[in-house]
PDB file of C-alpha atoms in Angstrom:
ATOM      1  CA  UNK A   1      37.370  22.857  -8.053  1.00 39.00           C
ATOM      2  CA  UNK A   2      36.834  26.444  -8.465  1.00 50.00           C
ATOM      3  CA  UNK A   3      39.415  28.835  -6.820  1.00 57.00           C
ATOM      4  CA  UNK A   4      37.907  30.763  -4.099  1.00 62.00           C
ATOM      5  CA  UNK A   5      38.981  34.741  -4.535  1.00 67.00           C
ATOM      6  CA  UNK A   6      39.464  36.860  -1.340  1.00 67.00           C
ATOM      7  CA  UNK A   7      36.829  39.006  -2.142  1.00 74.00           C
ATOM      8  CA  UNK A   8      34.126  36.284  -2.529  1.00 75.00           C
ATOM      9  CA  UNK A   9      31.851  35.601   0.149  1.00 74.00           C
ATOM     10  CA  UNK A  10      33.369  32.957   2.559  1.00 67.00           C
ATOM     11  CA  UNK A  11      32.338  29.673   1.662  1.00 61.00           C
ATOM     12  CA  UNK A  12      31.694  28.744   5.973  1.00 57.00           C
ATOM     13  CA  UNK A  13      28.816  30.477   5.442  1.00 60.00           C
ATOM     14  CA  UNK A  14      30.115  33.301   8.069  1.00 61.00           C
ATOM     15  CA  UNK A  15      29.202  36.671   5.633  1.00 69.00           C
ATOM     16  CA  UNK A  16      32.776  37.560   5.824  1.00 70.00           C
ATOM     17  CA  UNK A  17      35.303  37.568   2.974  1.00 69.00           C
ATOM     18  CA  UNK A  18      37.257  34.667   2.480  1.00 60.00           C
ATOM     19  CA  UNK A  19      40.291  37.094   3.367  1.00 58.00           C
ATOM     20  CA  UNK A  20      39.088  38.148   6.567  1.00 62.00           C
ATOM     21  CA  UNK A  21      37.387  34.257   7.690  1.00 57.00           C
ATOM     22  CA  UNK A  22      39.125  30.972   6.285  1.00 53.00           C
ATOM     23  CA  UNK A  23      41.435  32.132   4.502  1.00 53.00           C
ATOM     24  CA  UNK A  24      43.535  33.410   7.572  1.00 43.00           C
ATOM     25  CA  UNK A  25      43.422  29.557   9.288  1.00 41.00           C
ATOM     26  CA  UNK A  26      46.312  27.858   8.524  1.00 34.00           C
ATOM     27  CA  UNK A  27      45.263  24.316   7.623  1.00 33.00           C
ATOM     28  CA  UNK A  28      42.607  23.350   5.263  1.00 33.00           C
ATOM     29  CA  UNK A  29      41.128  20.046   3.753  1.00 33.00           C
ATOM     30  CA  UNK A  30      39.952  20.307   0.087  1.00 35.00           C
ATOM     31  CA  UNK A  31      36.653  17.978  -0.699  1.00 34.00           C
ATOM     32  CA  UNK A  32      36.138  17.147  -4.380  1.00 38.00           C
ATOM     33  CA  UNK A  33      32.264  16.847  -4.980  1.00 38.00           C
ATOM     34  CA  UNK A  34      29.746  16.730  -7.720  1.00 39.00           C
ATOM     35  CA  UNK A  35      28.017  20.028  -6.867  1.00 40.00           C
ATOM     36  CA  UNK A  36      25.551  19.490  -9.702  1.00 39.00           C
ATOM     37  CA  UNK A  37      24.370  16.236  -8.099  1.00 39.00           C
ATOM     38  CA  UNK A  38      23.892  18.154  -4.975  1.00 37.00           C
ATOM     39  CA  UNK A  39      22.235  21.042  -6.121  1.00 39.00           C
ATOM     40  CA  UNK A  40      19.634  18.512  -7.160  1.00 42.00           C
ATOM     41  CA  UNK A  41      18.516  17.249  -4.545  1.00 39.00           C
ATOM     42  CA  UNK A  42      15.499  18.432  -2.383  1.00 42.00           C
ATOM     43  CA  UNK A  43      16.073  21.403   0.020  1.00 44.00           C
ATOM     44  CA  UNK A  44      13.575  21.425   3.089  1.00 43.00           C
ATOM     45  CA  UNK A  45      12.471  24.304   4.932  1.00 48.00           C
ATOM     46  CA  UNK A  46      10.819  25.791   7.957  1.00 49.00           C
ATOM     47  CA  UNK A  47      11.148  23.095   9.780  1.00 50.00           C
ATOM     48  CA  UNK A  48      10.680  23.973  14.035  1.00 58.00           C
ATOM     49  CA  UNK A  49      12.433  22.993  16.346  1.00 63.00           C
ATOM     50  CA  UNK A  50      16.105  21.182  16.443  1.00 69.00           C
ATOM     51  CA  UNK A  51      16.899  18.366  14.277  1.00 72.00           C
ATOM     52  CA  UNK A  52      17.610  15.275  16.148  1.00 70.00           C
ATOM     53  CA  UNK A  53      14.295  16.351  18.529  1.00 72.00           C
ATOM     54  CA  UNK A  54      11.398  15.095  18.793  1.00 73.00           C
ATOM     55  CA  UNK A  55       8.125  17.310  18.556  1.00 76.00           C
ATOM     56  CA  UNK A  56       4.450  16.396  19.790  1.00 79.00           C
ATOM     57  CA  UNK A  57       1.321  15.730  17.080  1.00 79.00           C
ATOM     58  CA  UNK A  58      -2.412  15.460  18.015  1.00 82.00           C
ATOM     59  CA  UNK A  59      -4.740  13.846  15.098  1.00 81.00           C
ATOM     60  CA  UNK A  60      -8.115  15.451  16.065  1.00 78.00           C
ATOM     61  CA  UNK A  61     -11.664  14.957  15.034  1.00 77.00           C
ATOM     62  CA  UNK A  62     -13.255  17.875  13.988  1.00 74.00           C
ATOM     63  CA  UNK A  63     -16.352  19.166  11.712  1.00 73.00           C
ATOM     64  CA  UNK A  64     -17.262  21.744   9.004  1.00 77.00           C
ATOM     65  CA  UNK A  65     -19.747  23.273  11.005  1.00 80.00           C
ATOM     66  CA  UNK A  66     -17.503  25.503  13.612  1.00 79.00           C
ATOM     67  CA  UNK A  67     -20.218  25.088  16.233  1.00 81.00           C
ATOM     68  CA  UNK A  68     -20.063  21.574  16.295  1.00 79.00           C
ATOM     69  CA  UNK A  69     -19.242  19.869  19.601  1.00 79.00           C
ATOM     70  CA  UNK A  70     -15.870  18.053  18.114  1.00 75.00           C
ATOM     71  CA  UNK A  71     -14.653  21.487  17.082  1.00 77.00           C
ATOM     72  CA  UNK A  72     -15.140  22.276  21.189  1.00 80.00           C
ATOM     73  CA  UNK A  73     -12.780  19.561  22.186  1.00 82.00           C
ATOM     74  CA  UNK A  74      -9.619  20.056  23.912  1.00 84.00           C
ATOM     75  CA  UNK A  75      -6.788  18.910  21.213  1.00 83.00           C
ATOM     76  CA  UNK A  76      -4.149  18.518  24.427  1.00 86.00           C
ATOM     77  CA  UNK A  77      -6.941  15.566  25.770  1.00 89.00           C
ATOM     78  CA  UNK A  78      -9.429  15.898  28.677  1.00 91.00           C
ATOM     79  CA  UNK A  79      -9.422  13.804  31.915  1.00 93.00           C
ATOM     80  CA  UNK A  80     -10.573   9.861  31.309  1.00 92.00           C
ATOM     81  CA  UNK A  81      -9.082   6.637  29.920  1.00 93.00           C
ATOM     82  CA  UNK A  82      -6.334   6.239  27.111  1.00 94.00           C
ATOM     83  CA  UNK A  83      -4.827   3.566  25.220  1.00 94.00           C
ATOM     84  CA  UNK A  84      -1.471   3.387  24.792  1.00 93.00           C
ATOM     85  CA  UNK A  85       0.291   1.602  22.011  1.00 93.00           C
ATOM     86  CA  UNK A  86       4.447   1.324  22.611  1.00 93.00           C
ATOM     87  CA  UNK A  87       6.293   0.349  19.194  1.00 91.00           C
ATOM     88  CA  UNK A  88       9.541  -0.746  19.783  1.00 91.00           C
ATOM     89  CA  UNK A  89      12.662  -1.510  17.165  1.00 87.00           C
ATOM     90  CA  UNK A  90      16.136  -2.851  17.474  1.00 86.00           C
ATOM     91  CA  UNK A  91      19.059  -0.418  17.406  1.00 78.00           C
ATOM     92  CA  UNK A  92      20.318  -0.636  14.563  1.00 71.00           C
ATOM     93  CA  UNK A  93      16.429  -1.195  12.233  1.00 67.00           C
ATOM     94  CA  UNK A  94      14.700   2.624  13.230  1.00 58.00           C
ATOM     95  CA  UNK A  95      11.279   1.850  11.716  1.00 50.00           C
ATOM     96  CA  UNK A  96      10.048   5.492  12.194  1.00 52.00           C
ATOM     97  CA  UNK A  97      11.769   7.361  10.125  1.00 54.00           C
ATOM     98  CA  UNK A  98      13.037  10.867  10.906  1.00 49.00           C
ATOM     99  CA  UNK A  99      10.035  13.501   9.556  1.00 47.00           C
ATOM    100  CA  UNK A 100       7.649  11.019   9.902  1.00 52.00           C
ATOM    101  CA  UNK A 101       4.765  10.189  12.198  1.00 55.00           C
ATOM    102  CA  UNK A 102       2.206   7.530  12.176  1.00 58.00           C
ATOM    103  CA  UNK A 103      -0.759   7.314  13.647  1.00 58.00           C
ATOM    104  CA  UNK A 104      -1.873   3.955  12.418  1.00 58.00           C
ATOM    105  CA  UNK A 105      -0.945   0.285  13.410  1.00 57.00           C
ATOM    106  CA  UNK A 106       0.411  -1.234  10.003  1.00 61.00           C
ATOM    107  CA  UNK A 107       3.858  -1.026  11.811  1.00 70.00           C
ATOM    108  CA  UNK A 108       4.516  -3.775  13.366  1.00 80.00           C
ATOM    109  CA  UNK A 109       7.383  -3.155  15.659  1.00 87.00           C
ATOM    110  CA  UNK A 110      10.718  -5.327  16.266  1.00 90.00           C
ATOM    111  CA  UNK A 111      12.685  -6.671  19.305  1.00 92.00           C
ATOM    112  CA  UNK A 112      15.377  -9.374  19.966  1.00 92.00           C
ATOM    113  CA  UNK A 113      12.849 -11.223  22.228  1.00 92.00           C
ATOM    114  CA  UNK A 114      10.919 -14.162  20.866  1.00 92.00           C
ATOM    115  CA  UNK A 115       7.429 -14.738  22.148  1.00 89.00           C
ATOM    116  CA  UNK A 116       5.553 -17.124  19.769  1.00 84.00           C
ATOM    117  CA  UNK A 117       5.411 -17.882  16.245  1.00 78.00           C
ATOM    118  CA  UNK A 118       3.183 -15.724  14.468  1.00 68.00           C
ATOM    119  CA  UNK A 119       1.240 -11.797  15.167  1.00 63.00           C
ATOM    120  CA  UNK A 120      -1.337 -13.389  16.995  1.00 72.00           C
ATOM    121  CA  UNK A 121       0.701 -14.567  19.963  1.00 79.00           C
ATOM    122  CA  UNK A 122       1.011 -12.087  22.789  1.00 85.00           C
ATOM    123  CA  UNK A 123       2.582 -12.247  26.136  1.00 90.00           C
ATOM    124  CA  UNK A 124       1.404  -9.744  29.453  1.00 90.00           C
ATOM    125  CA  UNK A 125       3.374  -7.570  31.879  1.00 87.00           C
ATOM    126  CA  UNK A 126       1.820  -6.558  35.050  1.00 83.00           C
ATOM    127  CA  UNK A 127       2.435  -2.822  36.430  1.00 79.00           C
ATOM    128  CA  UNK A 128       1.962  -1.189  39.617  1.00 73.00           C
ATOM    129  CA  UNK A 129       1.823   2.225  37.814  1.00 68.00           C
ATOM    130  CA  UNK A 130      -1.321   1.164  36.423  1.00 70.00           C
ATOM    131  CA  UNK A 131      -4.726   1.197  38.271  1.00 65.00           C
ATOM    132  CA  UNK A 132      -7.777  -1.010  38.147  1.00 65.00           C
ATOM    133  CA  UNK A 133      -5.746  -4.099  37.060  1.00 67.00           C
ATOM    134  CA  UNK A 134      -5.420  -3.060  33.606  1.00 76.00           C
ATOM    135  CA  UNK A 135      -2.373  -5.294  32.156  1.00 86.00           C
ATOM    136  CA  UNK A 136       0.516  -4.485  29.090  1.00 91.00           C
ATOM    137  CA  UNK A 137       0.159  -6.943  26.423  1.00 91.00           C
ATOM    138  CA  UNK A 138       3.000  -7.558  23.912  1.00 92.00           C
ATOM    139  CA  UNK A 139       2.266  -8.541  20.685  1.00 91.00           C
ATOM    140  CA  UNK A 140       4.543 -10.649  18.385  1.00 90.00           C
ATOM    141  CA  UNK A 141       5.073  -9.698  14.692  1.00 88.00           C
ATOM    142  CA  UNK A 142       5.588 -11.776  11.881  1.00 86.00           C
ATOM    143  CA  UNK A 143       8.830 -13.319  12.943  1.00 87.00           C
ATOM    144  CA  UNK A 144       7.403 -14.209  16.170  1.00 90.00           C
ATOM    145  CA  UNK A 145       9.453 -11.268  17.781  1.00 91.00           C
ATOM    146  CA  UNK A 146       7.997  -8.694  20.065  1.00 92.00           C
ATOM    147  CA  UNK A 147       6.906  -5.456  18.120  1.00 90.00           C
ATOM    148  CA  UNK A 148       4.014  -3.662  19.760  1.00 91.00           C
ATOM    149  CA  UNK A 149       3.269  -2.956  23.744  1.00 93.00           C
ATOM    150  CA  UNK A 150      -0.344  -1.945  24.413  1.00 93.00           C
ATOM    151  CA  UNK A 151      -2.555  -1.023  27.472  1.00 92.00           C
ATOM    152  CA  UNK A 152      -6.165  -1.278  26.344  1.00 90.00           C
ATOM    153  CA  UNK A 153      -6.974   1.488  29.406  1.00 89.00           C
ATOM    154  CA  UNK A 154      -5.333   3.977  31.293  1.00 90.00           C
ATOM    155  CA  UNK A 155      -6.689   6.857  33.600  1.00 91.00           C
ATOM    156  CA  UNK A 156      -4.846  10.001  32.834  1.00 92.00           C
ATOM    157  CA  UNK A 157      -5.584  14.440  32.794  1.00 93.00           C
ATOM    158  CA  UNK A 158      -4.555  14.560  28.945  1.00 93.00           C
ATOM    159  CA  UNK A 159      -2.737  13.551  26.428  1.00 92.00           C
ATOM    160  CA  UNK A 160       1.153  13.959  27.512  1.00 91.00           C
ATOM    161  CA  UNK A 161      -0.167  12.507  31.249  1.00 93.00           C
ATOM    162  CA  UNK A 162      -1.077   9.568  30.117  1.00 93.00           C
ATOM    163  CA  UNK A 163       2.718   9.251  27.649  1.00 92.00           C
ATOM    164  CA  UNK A 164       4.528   9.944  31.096  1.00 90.00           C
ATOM    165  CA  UNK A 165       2.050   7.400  33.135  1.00 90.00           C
ATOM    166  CA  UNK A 166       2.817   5.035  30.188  1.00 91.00           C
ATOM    167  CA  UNK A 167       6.861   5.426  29.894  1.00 90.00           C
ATOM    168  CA  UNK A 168       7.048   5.301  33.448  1.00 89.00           C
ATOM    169  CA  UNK A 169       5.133   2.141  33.575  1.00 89.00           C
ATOM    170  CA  UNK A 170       6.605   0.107  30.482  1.00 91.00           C
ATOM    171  CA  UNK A 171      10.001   1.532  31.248  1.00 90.00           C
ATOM    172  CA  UNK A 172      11.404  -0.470  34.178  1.00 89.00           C
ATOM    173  CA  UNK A 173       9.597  -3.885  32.520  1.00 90.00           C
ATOM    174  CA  UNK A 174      12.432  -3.085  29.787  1.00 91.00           C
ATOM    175  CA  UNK A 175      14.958  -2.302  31.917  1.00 92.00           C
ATOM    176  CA  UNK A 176      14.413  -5.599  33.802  1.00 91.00           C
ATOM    177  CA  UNK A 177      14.318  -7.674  30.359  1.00 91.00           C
ATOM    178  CA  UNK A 178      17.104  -6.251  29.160  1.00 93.00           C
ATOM    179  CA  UNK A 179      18.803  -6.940  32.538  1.00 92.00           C
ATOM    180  CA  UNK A 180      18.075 -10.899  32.683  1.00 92.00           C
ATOM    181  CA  UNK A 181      17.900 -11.601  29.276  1.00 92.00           C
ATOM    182  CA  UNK A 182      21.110  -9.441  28.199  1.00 94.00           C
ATOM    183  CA  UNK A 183      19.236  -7.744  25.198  1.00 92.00           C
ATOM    184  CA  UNK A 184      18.731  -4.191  23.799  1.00 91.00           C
ATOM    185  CA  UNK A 185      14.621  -2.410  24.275  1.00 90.00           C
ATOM    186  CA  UNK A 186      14.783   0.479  22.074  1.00 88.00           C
ATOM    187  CA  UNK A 187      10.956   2.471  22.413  1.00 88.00           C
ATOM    188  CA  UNK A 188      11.167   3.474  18.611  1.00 85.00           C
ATOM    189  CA  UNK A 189       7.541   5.966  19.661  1.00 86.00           C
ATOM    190  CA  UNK A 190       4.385   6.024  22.142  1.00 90.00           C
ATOM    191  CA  UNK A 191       1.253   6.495  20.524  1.00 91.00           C
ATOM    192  CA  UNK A 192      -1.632   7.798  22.469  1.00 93.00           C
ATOM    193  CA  UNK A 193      -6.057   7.438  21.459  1.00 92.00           C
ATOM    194  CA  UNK A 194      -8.425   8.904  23.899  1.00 92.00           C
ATOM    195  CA  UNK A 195     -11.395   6.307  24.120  1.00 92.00           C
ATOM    196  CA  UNK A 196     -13.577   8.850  24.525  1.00 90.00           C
ATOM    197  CA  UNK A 197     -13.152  11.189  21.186  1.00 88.00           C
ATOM    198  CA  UNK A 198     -10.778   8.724  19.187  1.00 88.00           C
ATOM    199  CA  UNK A 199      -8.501  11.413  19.002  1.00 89.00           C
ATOM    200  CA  UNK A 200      -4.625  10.424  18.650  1.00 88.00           C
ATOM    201  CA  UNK A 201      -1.324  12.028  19.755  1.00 89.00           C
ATOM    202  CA  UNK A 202       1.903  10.605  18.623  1.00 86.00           C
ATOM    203  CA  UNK A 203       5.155  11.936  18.002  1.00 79.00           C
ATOM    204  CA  UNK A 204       7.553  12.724  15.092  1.00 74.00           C
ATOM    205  CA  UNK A 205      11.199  13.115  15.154  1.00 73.00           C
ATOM    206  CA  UNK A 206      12.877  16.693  13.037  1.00 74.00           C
ATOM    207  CA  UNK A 207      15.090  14.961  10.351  1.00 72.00           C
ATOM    208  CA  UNK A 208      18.517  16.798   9.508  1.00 73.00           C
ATOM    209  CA  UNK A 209      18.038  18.705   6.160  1.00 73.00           C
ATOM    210  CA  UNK A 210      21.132  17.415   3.890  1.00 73.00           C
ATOM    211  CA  UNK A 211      23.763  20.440   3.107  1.00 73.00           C
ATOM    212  CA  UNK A 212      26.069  21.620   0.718  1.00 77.00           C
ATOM    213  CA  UNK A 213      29.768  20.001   1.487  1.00 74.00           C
ATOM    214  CA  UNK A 214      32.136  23.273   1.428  1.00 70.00           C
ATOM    215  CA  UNK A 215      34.607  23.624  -0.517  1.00 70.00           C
ATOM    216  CA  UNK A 216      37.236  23.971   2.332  1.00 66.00           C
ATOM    217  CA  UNK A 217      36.966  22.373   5.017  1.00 68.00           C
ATOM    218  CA  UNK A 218      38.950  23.807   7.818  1.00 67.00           C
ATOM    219  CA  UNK A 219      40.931  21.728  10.445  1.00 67.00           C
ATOM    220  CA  UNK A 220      41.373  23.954  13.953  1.00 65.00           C
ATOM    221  CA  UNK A 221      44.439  23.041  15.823  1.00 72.00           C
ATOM    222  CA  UNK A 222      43.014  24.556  18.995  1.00 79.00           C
ATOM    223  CA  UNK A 223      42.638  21.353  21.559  1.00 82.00           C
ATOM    224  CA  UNK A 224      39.649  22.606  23.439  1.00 84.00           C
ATOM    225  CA  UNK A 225      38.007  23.136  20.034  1.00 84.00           C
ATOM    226  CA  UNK A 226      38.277  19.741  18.931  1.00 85.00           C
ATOM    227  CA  UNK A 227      37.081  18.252  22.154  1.00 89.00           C
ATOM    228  CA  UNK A 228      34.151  20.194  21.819  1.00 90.00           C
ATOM    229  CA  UNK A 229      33.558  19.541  18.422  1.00 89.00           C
ATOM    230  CA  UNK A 230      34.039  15.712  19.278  1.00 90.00           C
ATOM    231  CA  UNK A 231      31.180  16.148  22.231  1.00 91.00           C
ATOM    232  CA  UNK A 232      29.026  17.849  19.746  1.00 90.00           C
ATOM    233  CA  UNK A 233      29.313  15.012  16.909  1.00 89.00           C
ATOM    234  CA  UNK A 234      28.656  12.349  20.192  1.00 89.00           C
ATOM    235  CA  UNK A 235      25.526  14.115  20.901  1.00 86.00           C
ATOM    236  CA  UNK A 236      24.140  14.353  17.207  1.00 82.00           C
ATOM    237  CA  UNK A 237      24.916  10.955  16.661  1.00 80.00           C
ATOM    238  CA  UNK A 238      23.018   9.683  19.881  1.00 77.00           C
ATOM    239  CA  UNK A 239      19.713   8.488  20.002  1.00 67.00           C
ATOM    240  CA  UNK A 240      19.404   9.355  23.669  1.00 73.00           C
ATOM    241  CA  UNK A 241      18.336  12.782  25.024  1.00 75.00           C
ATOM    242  CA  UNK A 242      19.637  12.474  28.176  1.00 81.00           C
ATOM    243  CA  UNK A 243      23.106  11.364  27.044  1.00 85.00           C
ATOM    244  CA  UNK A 244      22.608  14.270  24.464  1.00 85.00           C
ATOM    245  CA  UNK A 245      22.006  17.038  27.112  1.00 87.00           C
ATOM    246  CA  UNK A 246      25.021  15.339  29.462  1.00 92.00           C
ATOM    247  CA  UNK A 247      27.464  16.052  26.209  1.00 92.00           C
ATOM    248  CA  UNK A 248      25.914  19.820  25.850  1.00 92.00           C
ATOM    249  CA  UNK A 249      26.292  20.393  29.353  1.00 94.00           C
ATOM    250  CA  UNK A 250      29.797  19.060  29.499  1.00 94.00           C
ATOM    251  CA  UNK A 251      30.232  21.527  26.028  1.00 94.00           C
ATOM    252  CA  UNK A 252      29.260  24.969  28.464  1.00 94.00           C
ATOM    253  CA  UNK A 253      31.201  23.811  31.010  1.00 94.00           C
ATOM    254  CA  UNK A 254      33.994  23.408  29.435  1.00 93.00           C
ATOM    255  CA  UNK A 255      33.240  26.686  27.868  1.00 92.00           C
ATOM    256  CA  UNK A 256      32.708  28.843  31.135  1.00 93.00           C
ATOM    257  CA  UNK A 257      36.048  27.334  32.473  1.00 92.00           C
ATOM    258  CA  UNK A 258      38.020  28.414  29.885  1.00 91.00           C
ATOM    259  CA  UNK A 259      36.099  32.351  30.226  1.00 92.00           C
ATOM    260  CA  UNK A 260      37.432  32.069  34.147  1.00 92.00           C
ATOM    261  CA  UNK A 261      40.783  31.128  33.213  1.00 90.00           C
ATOM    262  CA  UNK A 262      40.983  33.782  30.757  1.00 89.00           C
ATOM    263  CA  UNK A 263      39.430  36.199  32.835  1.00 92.00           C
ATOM    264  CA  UNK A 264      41.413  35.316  35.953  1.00 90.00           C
ATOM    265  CA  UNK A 265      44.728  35.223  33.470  1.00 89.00           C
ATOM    266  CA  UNK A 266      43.622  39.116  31.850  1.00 88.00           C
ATOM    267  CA  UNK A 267      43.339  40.531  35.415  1.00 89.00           C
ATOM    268  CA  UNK A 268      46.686  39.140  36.611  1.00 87.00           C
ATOM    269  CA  UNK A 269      48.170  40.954  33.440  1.00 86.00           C
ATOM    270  CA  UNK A 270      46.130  43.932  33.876  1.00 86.00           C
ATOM    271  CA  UNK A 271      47.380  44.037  37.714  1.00 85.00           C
ATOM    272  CA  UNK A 272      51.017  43.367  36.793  1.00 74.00           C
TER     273      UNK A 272
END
């Protein structure tokens, strides 16, 4: 591995020189890589938003001719019935990739819970959340296993209405399931159509854009540091935005103590 000289441009990524950033901390951890290998591979960028997050998508219908009526639709979905498809996936098998969205039903879903032998077989769950009878009806895929959730019609003001109407209906079902038959519902994503224009709204999770390993990594000894740094990884690595905001939350909390304890600590000084 190259030698880094104090002069160079630190390789944290900070701006500073390597003199005046890493190269003051007194433990460091040298990776060995193939940087040529690495250099090879695609960069992505521009992409909005936070990795990790999901953003919204709307597949809409639309014309050449600007004054056509499709062109006059509102993309965000209009008052009337939906149908909402809810694909589901075990834990550990993500079938929708990060920076990836489908609109389409060649995906088949996956679950631990067996409900016939083939696609065809289905099974129904009955909500109070939804109106005029209208039932769920879980669909098996080609192990038999349940894959794919769907309500043929639901009554909603637009697009992300009738997501909420549908998550909070579908939701507890899971929970319940999960409860009596002791096994894991992930919703792997909620696809929406409006009946009336066919248009469809899904959603897409940002992937993480692969990075350069440094050259030196640095260890901090500082304990508060390293608990938030473990916090941080927990929340990266967690498929769950609630649990994700809980470890942020616990991250500025931590962090506005320690300003109070400083600041209270200064002023004593200052007074003494």
């Amino acid at each position: 591995m190259p030698k880094i000289g104090r002069n160079q441009s630190c390789p944290c990524g900070s701006g500073k020189k390597y003199k005046n950033c890493c190269n003051l901390k007194p433990i460091h951890l040298q990776i060995e890589n193939n940087t040529a290998s690495i250099h090879s591979l695609p960069k992505l960028d521009g992409v909005p938003g936070l990795p990790g997050t999901n953003i919204f998508l709307t597949a809409i219908r639309a014309n050449s001719n600007p004054n056509h009526q499709l062109n006059k639709i509102n993309p965000l979905g209009m008052d009337g019935e939906y149908k909402v498809t809810v694909l589901l996936c075990k834990p550990d098998e993500l079938q929708q990739k990060t920076g990836t969205s489908n609109f389409r039903d060649e995906l088949l879903g996956d679950s631990y819970l067996l409900i016939g032998t083939d696609k065809n077989d289905y099974i129904e769950f009955q909500s109070d959340v939804l109106s005029d009878g209208a039932m769920w009806q879980g669909f098996a895929n080609e192990e038999g296993r349940l894959g794919r959730i769907v309500v043929d019609k639901l009554f909603a003001r637009n697009f992300q209405d009738a997501r909420i109407k549908a998550y909070d209906s579908i939701s507890p079902i899971l929970s319940q399931l999960s409860l009596s038959l002791d096994i894991p519902f992930l919703i792997n994503q909620i696809k929406v159509e409006e009946l009336k224009t066919k248009n469809l709204f899904s959603e897409l999770t940002l992937p993480y854009i692969s990075k350069l390993a440094p050259e030196i990594l640095i260890a901090d000894r500082n304990v508060e540091i390293t608990k938030f740094a473990s916090l941080y990884r927990e929340a990266l690595n967690s498929n769950s935005p609630n649990y994700q905001y809980l470890c942020f939350y616990k991250i500025i909390e931590g962090i506005r103590n320690l300003i109070e304890i400083r600041t209270t600590q200064e002023n004593k000084e200052a007074l003494n």
